[in-house]
Coordinates of C-alpha atoms in Angstrom, one line a residue:
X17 CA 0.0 0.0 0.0
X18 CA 3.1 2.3 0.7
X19 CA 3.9 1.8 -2.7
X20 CA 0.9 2.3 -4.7
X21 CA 0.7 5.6 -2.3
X22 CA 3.9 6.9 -3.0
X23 CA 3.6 6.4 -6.9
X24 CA 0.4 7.4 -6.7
X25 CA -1.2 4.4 -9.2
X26 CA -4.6 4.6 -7.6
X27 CA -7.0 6.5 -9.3
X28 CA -8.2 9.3 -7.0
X29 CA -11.9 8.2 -7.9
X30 CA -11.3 5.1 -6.1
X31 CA -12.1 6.0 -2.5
X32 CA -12.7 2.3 -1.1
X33 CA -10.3 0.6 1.6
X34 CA -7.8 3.6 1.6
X35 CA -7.1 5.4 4.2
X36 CA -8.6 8.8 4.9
X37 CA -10.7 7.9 2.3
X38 CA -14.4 6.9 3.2
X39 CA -17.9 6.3 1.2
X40 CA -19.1 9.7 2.3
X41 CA -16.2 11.1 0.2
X42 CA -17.5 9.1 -2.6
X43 CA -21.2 10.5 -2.5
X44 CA -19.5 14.1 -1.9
X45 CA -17.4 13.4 -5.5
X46 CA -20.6 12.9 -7.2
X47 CA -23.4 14.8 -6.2
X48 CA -20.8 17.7 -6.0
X49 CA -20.6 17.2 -9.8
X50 CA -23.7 17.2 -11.1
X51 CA -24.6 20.6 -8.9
X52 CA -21.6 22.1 -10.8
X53 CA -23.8 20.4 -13.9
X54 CA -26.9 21.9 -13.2
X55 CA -25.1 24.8 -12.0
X56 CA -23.9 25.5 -15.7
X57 CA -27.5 24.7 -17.2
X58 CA -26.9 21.6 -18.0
X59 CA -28.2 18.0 -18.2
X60 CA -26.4 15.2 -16.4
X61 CA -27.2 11.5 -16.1
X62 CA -26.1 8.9 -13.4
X63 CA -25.3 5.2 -14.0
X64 CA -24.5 2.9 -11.1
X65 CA -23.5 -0.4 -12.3
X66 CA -23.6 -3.9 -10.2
X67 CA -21.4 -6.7 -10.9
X68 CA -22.1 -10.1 -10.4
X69 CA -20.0 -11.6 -7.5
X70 CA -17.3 -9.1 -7.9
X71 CA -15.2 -10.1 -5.4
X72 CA -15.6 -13.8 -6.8
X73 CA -14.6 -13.5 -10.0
X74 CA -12.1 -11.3 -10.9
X75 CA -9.3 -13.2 -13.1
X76 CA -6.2 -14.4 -11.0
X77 CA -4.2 -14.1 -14.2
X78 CA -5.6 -10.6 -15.2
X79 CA -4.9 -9.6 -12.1
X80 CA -0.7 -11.0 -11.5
X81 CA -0.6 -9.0 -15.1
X82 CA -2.0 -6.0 -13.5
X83 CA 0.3 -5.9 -10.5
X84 CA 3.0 -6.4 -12.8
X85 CA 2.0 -3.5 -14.5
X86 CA 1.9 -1.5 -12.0
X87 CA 5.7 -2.0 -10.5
X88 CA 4.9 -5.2 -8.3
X89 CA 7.8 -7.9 -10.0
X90 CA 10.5 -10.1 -9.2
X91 CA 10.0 -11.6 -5.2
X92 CA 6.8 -9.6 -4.6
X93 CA 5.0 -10.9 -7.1
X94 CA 6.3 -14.9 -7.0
X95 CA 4.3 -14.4 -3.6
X96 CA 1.5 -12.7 -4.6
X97 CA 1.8 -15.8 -7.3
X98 CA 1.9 -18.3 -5.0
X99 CA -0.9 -16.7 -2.7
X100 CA -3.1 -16.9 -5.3
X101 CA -3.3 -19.4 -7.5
X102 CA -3.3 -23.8 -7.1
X103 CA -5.9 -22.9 -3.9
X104 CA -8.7 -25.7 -4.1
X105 CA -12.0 -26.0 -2.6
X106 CA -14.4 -28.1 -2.0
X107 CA -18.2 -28.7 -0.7
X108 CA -19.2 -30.7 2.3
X109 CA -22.8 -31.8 2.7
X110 CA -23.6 -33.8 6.2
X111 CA -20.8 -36.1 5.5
X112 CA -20.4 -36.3 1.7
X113 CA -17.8 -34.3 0.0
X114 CA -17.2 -33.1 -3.5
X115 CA -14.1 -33.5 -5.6
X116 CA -11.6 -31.0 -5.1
X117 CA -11.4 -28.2 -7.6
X118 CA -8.8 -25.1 -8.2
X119 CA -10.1 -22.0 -7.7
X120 CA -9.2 -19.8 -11.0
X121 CA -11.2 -16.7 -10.0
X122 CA -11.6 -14.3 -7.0
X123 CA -9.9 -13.6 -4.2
X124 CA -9.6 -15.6 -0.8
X125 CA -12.9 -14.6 1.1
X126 CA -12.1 -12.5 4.7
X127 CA -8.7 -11.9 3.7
X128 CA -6.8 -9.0 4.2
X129 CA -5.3 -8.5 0.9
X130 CA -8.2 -9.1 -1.1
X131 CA -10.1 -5.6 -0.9
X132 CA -6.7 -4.3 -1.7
X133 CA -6.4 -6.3 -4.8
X134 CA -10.0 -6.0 -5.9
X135 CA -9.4 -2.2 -6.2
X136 CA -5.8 -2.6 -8.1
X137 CA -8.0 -4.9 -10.6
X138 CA -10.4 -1.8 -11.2
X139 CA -8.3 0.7 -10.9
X140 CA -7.8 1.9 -15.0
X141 CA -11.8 1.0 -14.9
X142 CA -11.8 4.9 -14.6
X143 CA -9.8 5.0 -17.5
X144 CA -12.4 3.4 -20.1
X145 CA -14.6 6.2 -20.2
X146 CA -14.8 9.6 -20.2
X147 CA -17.4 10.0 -17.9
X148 CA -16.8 11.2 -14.4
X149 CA -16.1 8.5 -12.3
X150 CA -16.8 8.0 -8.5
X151 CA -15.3 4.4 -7.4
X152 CA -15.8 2.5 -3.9
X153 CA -14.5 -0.7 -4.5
X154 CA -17.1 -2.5 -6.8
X155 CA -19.6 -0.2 -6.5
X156 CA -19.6 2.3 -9.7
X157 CA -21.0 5.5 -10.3
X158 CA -20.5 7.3 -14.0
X159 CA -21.5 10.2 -14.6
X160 CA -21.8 12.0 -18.3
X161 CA -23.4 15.4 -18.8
X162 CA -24.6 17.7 -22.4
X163 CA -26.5 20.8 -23.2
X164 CA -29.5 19.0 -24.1
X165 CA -31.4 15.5 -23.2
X166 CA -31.1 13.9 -26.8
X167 CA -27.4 14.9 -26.6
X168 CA -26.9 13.5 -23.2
X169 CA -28.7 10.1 -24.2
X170 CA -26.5 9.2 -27.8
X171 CA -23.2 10.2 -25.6
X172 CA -23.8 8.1 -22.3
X173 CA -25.0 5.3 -25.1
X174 CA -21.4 5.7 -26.7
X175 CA -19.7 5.6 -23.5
X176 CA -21.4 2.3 -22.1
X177 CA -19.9 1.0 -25.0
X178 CA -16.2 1.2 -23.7
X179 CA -17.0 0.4 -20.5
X180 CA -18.8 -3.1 -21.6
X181 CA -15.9 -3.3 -23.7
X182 CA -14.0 -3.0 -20.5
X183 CA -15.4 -5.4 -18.2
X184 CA -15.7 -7.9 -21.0
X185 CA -11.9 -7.8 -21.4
X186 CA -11.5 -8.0 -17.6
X187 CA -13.9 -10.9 -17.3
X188 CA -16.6 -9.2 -15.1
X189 CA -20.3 -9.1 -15.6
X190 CA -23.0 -6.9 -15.0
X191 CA -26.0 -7.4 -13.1
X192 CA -28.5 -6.0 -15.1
X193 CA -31.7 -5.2 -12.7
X194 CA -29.4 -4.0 -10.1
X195 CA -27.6 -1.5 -12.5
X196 CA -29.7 1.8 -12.3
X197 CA -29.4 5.6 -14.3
X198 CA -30.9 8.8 -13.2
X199 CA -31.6 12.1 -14.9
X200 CA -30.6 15.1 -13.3
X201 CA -32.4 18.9 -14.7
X202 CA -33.2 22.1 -13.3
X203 CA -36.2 21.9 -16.1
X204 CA -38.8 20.5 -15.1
X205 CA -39.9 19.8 -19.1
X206 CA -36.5 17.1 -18.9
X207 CA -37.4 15.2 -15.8
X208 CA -38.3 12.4 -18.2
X209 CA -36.8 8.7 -18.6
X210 CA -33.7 8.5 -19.9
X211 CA -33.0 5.3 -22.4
X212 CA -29.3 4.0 -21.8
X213 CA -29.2 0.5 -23.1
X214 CA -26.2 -1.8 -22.2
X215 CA -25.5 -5.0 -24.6
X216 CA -29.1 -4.7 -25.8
X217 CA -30.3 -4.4 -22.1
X218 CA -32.4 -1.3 -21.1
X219 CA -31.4 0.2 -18.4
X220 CA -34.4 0.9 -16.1
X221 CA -34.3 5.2 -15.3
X222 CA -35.2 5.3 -11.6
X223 CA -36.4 8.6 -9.2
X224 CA -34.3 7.5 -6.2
X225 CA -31.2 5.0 -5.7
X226 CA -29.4 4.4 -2.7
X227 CA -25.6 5.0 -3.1
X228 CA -23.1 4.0 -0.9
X229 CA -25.9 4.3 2.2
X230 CA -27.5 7.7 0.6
X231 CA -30.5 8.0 -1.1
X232 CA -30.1 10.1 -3.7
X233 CA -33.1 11.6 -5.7
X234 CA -33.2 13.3 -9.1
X235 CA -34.1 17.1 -7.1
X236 CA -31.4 16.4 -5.0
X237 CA -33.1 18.0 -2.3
X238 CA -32.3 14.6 0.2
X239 CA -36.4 14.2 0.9
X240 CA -36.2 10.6 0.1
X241 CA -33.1 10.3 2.8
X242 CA -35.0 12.2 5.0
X243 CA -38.0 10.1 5.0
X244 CA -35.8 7.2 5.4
X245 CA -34.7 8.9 8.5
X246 CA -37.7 9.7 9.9
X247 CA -38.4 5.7 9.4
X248 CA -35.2 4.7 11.3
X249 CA -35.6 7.4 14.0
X250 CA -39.1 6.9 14.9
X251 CA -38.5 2.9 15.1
X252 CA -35.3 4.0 17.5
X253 CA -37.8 6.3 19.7
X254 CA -39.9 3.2 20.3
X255 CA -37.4 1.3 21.6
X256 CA -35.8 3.8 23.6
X257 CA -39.0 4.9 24.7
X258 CA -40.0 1.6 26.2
X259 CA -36.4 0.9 27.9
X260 CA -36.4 4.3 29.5
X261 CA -37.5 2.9 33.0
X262 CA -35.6 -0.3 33.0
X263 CA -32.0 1.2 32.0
X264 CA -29.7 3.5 32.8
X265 CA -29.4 6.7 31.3
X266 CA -26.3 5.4 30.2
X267 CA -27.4 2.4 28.8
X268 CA -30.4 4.8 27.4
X269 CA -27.4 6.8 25.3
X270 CA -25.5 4.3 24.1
X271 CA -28.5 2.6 22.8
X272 CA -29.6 6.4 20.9
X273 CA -26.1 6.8 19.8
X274 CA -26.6 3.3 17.8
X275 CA -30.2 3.4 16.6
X276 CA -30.8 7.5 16.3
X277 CA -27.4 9.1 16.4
X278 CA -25.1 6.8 14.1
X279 CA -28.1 6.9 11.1
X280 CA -28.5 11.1 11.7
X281 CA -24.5 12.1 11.4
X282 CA -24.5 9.7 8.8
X283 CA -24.4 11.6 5.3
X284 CA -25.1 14.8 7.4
X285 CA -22.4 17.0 5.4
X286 CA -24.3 16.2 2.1
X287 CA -28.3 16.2 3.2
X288 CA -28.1 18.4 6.4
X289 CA -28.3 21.6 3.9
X290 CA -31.5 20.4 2.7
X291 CA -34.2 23.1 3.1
X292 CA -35.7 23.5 6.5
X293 CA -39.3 22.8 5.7
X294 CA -37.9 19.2 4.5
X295 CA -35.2 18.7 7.4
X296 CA -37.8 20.1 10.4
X297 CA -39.6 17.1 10.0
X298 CA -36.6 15.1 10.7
X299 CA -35.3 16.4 13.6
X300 CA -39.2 16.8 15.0
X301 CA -39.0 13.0 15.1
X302 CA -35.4 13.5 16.8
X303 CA -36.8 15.7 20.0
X304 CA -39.7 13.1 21.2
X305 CA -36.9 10.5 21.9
X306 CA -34.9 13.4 24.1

């Protein structure tokens, strides 16, 4: 990690398993960019892309090339090598057992090294496209803007290209009805679907998606969140409120700081500018557990 670090090889989009990096950055990197969209009259569109097992089926090959590439060689990567690849496994039901296989994909599951080389193997995914990029670890977020809505449609249509083109060369697939696109306007005349189609698949245009533990809506005005919040907080005030005599106050705060307090600082430097009509109801729901 020193290394990639000091020779700076991660893409600064990537802001998954590094440190003082966290997914709140991530949301920040977008939704920062398509105010400075809208703030230039434009039109911007959002595609967040699922992949299919990520972690489990990333190329062991693809990825020794990769940290070759990138400066690993010689004794570093003979154990990187070694680390990787002639693993077997094998599946155990009550007492019979399968035959044992090698493993030619993924990482090792719980290990230490494997978010690390998970985000090394999408690290020039950035590089495919020329969309604006927001990466934490293998979730995606690409972002393409243009004057106009037609305009924005044929060039996000062109892009999707390289970036199939991308994960087909790196042996990853989508997940099609988890991969979602949203439209972003100040016009209210634009706030219609938007048709992005990936390898003859339609991408479905949603209102809302939930990125990286935000939702995000097409108004960007965080109401969706804060509904979500007003769900969370008024199941936390239930609890609290029925543990109130039977605890400590203590007890009672470390038990808000988990159910209330961890969900409201949560995303609170991207939705806690949200208008005041929309966050009062919020924090209304906050005061009746004090």
């Amino acid at each position: 990690m020193n290394f990639l670090i000091e020779e700076e090889i991660l893409t600064p989009r990537q802001f998954g398993y590094r440190k003082k990096h966290n997914t709140i950055h991530g949301v920040l990197n977008l939704t920062e960019e398509i105010k400075s969209v809208l703030d230039n009259k434009k039109v911007c569109s959002a595609l967040f892309i699922d992949l299919k097992g990520a972690f489990d089926t990333i190329d062991i090959n693809i990825t020794l090339e990769k940290l070759e590439h990138y400066g690993i060689r010689g004794l570093a990567l003979s154990l990187f090598k070694s680390y990787l690849t002639n693993r077997k496994q094998y599946i155990q039901h009550g007492d019979v057992k399968s035959i044992l296989l090698e493993i030619l994909c993924g990482v090792p599951q719980g290990s230490v090294l494997g978010p690390l080389l998970f985000i090394i193997y999408v690290n020039d995914l950035s590089d495919s496209t020329t969309c604006s990029t927001s990466l934490y670890a293998d979730d995606a977020a690409f972002l393409e803007s243009a004057n106009t809505v037609s305009e924005l449609e044929y060039k996000f249509n062109q892009e999707v290209i390289e970036i199939l083109d991308w994960m087909n060369a790196n042996k990853l697939t989508l997940n099609y009805s988890k991969t979602k696109c949203m439209l972003f306007s100040r016009k209210t005349r634009d706030m219609n679907s938007i048709k992005i189609v990936i390898d003859s698949n339609l991408i479905e245009c949603v209102t809302t998606f939930t990125y990286l533990g935000v939702i995000i809506d097409e108004k960007l005005n965080w109401n969706a969140h804060v509904k979500y919040l007003i769900s969370k907080l008024s199941q936390a005030n239930g609890a609290i409120y029925k543990l109130r005599e039977r605890v400590s106050r203590k007890t009672l705060i470390s038990i808000y700081n988990s159910l209330e307090g961890s969900h409201l600082n949560y995303g609170v430097l991207i939705c806690g500018s949200t208008k005041e009509c929309i966050l009062k109801k919020c924090l209304k729901i906050k005061s009746y557990g004090r």
